[in-house]
Short mmCIF file of C-alpha atoms in Angstrom, two decimals:
data_model
loop_
_atom_site.label_atom_id
_atom_site.label_comp_id
_atom_site.label_asym_id
_atom_site.label_seq_id
_atom_site.Cartn_x
_atom_site.Cartn_y
_atom_site.Cartn_z
CA UNK B 3 -62.19 20.44 -24.72
CA UNK B 4 -60.99 23.95 -23.98
CA UNK B 5 -57.45 24.88 -23.07
CA UNK B 6 -55.18 27.88 -22.76
CA UNK B 7 -51.54 28.83 -22.33
CA UNK B 8 -48.78 31.22 -23.38
CA UNK B 9 -46.63 31.35 -26.52
CA UNK B 10 -43.27 33.11 -26.82
CA UNK B 11 -42.91 35.76 -29.52
CA UNK B 12 -39.99 37.94 -30.58
CA UNK B 13 -40.43 41.49 -31.86
CA UNK B 14 -37.99 42.83 -34.46
CA UNK B 15 -38.07 46.07 -36.45
CA UNK B 16 -40.27 44.65 -39.17
CA UNK B 17 -41.93 41.49 -37.90
CA UNK B 18 -43.08 39.36 -35.00
CA UNK B 19 -42.05 35.72 -34.87
CA UNK B 20 -43.20 32.86 -32.66
CA UNK B 21 -40.64 30.59 -30.98
CA UNK B 22 -41.60 27.01 -30.20
CA UNK B 23 -40.23 23.47 -30.37
CA UNK B 24 -39.60 21.98 -33.80
CA UNK B 25 -42.37 19.38 -33.61
CA UNK B 26 -44.93 22.20 -33.51
CA UNK B 27 -44.17 22.95 -37.14
CA UNK B 28 -42.81 26.11 -38.81
CA UNK B 29 -42.74 29.33 -36.82
CA UNK B 30 -45.40 31.93 -37.51
CA UNK B 31 -44.06 35.23 -38.86
CA UNK B 32 -46.21 38.35 -38.91
CA UNK B 33 -45.29 41.50 -40.79
CA UNK B 34 -45.89 44.69 -38.85
CA UNK B 35 -48.25 46.90 -40.84
CA UNK B 36 -50.25 48.65 -38.16
CA UNK B 37 -48.69 48.75 -34.69
CA UNK B 38 -52.04 49.55 -33.08
CA UNK B 39 -53.57 46.35 -34.46
CA UNK B 40 -50.50 44.20 -33.90
CA UNK B 41 -51.50 42.57 -30.60
CA UNK B 42 -54.91 41.64 -31.94
CA UNK B 43 -53.36 40.29 -35.14
CA UNK B 44 -50.92 38.13 -33.21
CA UNK B 45 -53.63 36.69 -30.98
CA UNK B 46 -55.89 35.93 -33.94
CA UNK B 47 -53.08 34.27 -35.88
CA UNK B 48 -52.06 32.10 -32.94
CA UNK B 49 -55.62 31.08 -32.17
CA UNK B 50 -56.09 30.15 -35.82
CA UNK B 51 -52.96 27.99 -35.62
CA UNK B 52 -54.37 26.23 -32.55
CA UNK B 53 -57.68 25.71 -34.34
CA UNK B 54 -56.01 24.33 -37.48
CA UNK B 55 -53.09 22.37 -36.01
CA UNK B 56 -52.88 22.42 -32.23
CA UNK B 57 -56.29 20.94 -31.49
CA UNK B 58 -55.43 17.82 -33.49
CA UNK B 59 -52.22 17.39 -31.49
CA UNK B 60 -54.08 17.73 -28.18
CA UNK B 61 -56.91 15.45 -29.26
CA UNK B 62 -54.44 12.75 -30.24
CA UNK B 63 -53.29 12.49 -26.64
CA UNK B 64 -56.32 13.71 -24.70
CA UNK B 65 -58.90 11.24 -25.88
CA UNK B 66 -59.48 8.14 -27.90
CA UNK B 67 -63.04 8.00 -29.10
CA UNK B 68 -64.86 6.83 -25.98
CA UNK B 69 -62.29 7.85 -23.38
CA UNK B 70 -60.60 10.96 -22.03
CA UNK B 71 -57.69 11.56 -19.71
CA UNK B 72 -58.60 12.48 -16.14
CA UNK B 73 -57.74 16.10 -15.37
CA UNK B 74 -56.19 15.01 -12.07
CA UNK B 75 -53.78 12.64 -13.75
CA UNK B 76 -50.09 13.48 -13.93
CA UNK B 77 -47.42 11.71 -15.96
CA UNK B 78 -44.38 10.62 -14.00
CA UNK B 79 -41.36 10.98 -16.27
CA UNK B 80 -39.28 9.29 -17.55
CA UNK B 81 -41.34 6.12 -16.96
CA UNK B 82 -44.58 7.67 -18.30
CA UNK B 83 -46.71 6.17 -15.55
CA UNK B 84 -49.86 8.01 -14.53
CA UNK B 85 -50.07 9.27 -10.95
CA UNK B 86 -52.94 11.04 -9.24
CA UNK B 87 -52.31 14.66 -8.26
CA UNK B 88 -54.62 14.23 -5.28
CA UNK B 89 -53.35 10.97 -3.76
CA UNK B 90 -49.79 11.29 -5.03
CA UNK B 91 -49.80 7.59 -5.88
CA UNK B 92 -50.03 5.45 -8.99
CA UNK B 93 -53.47 5.74 -10.62
CA UNK B 94 -55.27 2.35 -10.80
CA UNK B 95 -57.00 3.30 -14.07
CA UNK B 96 -53.95 5.18 -15.44
CA UNK B 97 -56.04 8.37 -15.70
CA UNK B 98 -58.14 6.87 -18.50
CA UNK B 99 -61.86 7.52 -18.07
CA UNK B 100 -64.11 5.33 -20.20
CA UNK B 101 -67.05 7.54 -21.14
CA UNK B 102 -69.20 4.50 -21.82
CA UNK B 103 -68.74 2.99 -18.36
CA UNK B 104 -69.29 5.31 -15.41
CA UNK B 105 -69.22 2.50 -12.85
CA UNK B 106 -65.79 1.39 -14.01
CA UNK B 107 -64.48 4.88 -13.30
CA UNK B 108 -66.26 5.23 -9.94
CA UNK B 109 -64.97 1.86 -8.72
CA UNK B 110 -61.53 2.14 -10.29
CA UNK B 111 -60.59 5.61 -9.05
CA UNK B 112 -58.99 5.40 -5.58
CA UNK B 113 -59.50 9.01 -4.50
CA UNK B 114 -60.86 7.64 -1.21
CA UNK B 115 -57.25 7.16 -0.15
CA UNK B 116 -57.05 10.93 0.33
CA UNK B 117 -60.48 11.52 1.84
CA UNK B 118 -59.26 14.14 4.32
CA UNK B 119 -57.47 16.09 1.59
CA UNK B 120 -60.50 16.05 -0.70
CA UNK B 121 -62.81 17.14 2.10
CA UNK B 122 -60.52 19.93 3.30
CA UNK B 123 -59.44 21.30 -0.11
CA UNK B 124 -62.58 20.78 -2.19
CA UNK B 125 -65.30 20.54 0.46
CA UNK B 126 -66.48 17.29 -1.10
CA UNK B 127 -66.63 13.68 -0.10
CA UNK B 128 -64.62 11.33 -2.37
CA UNK B 129 -67.89 10.09 -3.86
CA UNK B 130 -69.06 13.64 -4.63
CA UNK B 131 -65.64 14.53 -5.98
CA UNK B 132 -65.67 11.63 -8.42
CA UNK B 133 -69.13 12.61 -9.57
CA UNK B 134 -67.77 16.10 -10.26
CA UNK B 135 -64.91 14.65 -12.30
CA UNK B 136 -67.33 12.54 -14.31
CA UNK B 137 -69.60 15.50 -14.98
CA UNK B 138 -66.63 17.61 -16.06
CA UNK B 139 -65.28 15.16 -18.62
CA UNK B 140 -68.68 14.16 -19.99
CA UNK B 141 -69.78 17.80 -20.33
CA UNK B 142 -66.55 18.67 -22.14
CA UNK B 143 -65.76 21.40 -19.62
CA UNK B 144 -62.17 20.30 -19.21
CA UNK B 145 -58.85 22.12 -19.04
CA UNK B 146 -56.55 19.38 -17.77
CA UNK B 147 -54.47 19.00 -20.91
CA UNK B 148 -51.17 20.06 -19.38
CA UNK B 149 -50.43 16.62 -17.95
CA UNK B 150 -51.15 14.58 -21.05
CA UNK B 151 -48.57 12.58 -22.92
CA UNK B 152 -47.33 14.89 -25.65
CA UNK B 153 -46.51 17.59 -23.11
CA UNK B 154 -43.13 18.07 -21.46
CA UNK B 155 -41.78 19.58 -18.24
CA UNK B 156 -39.83 22.83 -18.32
CA UNK B 157 -36.29 22.36 -17.04
CA UNK B 158 -36.37 25.82 -15.42
CA UNK B 159 -39.75 25.50 -13.68
CA UNK B 160 -38.27 23.56 -10.79
CA UNK B 161 -36.16 26.59 -9.90
CA UNK B 162 -39.36 28.70 -10.03
CA UNK B 163 -41.35 26.27 -7.85
CA UNK B 164 -43.49 25.14 -10.80
CA UNK B 165 -42.07 21.65 -10.94
CA UNK B 166 -45.39 19.92 -11.67
CA UNK B 167 -46.20 22.07 -14.69
CA UNK B 168 -46.16 20.44 -18.12
CA UNK B 169 -46.38 22.27 -21.44
CA UNK B 170 -47.44 21.71 -25.01
CA UNK B 171 -44.64 21.98 -27.61
CA UNK B 172 -45.79 25.38 -28.91
CA UNK B 173 -45.54 26.75 -25.35
CA UNK B 174 -41.81 25.96 -25.10
CA UNK B 175 -38.51 26.87 -26.74
CA UNK B 176 -34.78 26.25 -26.15
CA UNK B 177 -32.17 28.79 -25.14
CA UNK B 178 -29.83 27.38 -27.79
CA UNK B 179 -32.16 28.82 -30.43
CA UNK B 180 -31.67 32.36 -29.11
CA UNK B 181 -27.99 32.59 -28.17
CA UNK B 182 -25.38 34.32 -30.29
CA UNK B 183 -22.56 31.92 -29.34
CA UNK B 184 -23.61 28.57 -27.92
CA UNK B 185 -20.07 27.37 -27.13
CA UNK B 186 -19.31 30.57 -25.25
CA UNK B 187 -22.46 30.15 -23.16
CA UNK B 188 -21.97 26.41 -22.62
CA UNK B 189 -18.48 26.92 -21.21
CA UNK B 190 -19.26 30.10 -19.28
CA UNK B 191 -18.18 29.81 -15.65
CA UNK B 192 -20.97 32.21 -14.73
CA UNK B 193 -23.69 30.11 -16.37
CA UNK B 194 -22.21 26.90 -14.99
CA UNK B 195 -22.35 28.32 -11.47
CA UNK B 196 -25.95 29.47 -11.99
CA UNK B 197 -26.92 26.00 -13.23
CA UNK B 198 -27.93 27.34 -16.65
CA UNK B 199 -25.12 26.02 -18.84
CA UNK B 200 -26.27 22.42 -18.46
CA UNK B 201 -29.83 23.29 -19.53
CA UNK B 202 -29.22 25.39 -22.63
CA UNK B 203 -30.58 22.71 -24.95
CA UNK B 204 -33.47 21.71 -22.69
CA UNK B 205 -37.04 22.85 -23.21
CA UNK B 206 -37.99 26.05 -21.37
CA UNK B 207 -41.54 27.39 -21.10
CA UNK B 208 -42.35 30.89 -22.31
CA UNK B 209 -43.03 32.13 -18.77
CA UNK B 210 -39.60 31.08 -17.51
CA UNK B 211 -37.96 32.44 -20.66
CA UNK B 212 -39.25 36.00 -20.27
CA UNK B 213 -38.51 35.81 -16.53
CA UNK B 214 -34.82 34.91 -16.92
CA UNK B 215 -33.56 38.33 -15.80
CA UNK B 216 -35.78 38.19 -12.73
CA UNK B 217 -34.77 34.62 -11.93
CA UNK B 218 -31.04 35.22 -12.49
CA UNK B 219 -30.46 38.93 -11.69
CA UNK B 220 -26.67 38.58 -11.62
CA UNK B 221 -26.49 37.31 -15.22
CA UNK B 222 -26.20 39.74 -18.14
CA UNK B 223 -27.82 37.66 -20.86
CA UNK B 224 -26.94 40.22 -23.53
CA UNK B 225 -23.33 39.04 -23.22
CA UNK B 226 -24.47 35.78 -24.77
CA UNK B 227 -26.39 37.40 -27.61
CA UNK B 228 -29.79 37.27 -25.96
CA UNK B 229 -31.77 40.54 -25.84
CA UNK B 230 -34.71 39.66 -23.59
CA UNK B 231 -36.29 43.07 -24.22
CA UNK B 232 -37.39 41.89 -27.66
CA UNK B 233 -39.43 38.97 -26.31
CA UNK B 234 -42.93 38.74 -24.92
CA UNK B 235 -45.61 36.13 -24.32
CA UNK B 236 -48.99 35.96 -25.98
CA UNK B 237 -51.83 34.32 -24.11
CA UNK B 238 -54.24 32.15 -26.04
CA UNK B 239 -57.49 30.42 -25.17
CA UNK B 240 -59.12 27.88 -27.42
CA UNK B 241 -62.54 26.34 -27.04
CA UNK B 242 -63.78 24.28 -29.99
#
């Protein structure tokens, strides 16, 4: 399985530090020795982390020996029921593809319910589309990890029209971990009016984090101890 995403990092005068949810393990801290090699060093360190730790986390939820999760499955929270991103309805096989039984998948998948959508968007009949899905998961050419259990939605993505996006724990952080005075921010009339105060402790993806000034141009985040100029995202791609 191959997958990719973005990780939030913070630059200080002497080091670069990752910022992710606690269940991802300790943050990575890199000393700055050679600024010209810094970006490459960060990328290599993060990819090594994914190879050593992240892949085991993804594998735990993505497959179970003889099965994999369909890349068109989407978890409906908080009930954790699998829905199909194509039909928009409950998935009859709960997005679980048994690699030892192709016929079970072909007969169980109900993509035929959205035949017009499949034909118009993918230029495939439902039968051809299911064959493509089967080939993708059996060949290992699969990037559908972002809707697996073990991922979480970003509470700010809905405001950015990315409501269906789900993220791995090392792709997310919390604003509470970056604020100088949490109580001041939590009770701020400005942040309450912007709808931010109620989400300070919720998970936020790295993309939404570095886009806060763009998303909320009237808010001066430095007043709450958050210098967004010191943050950036690092893209990673991992293919075992």
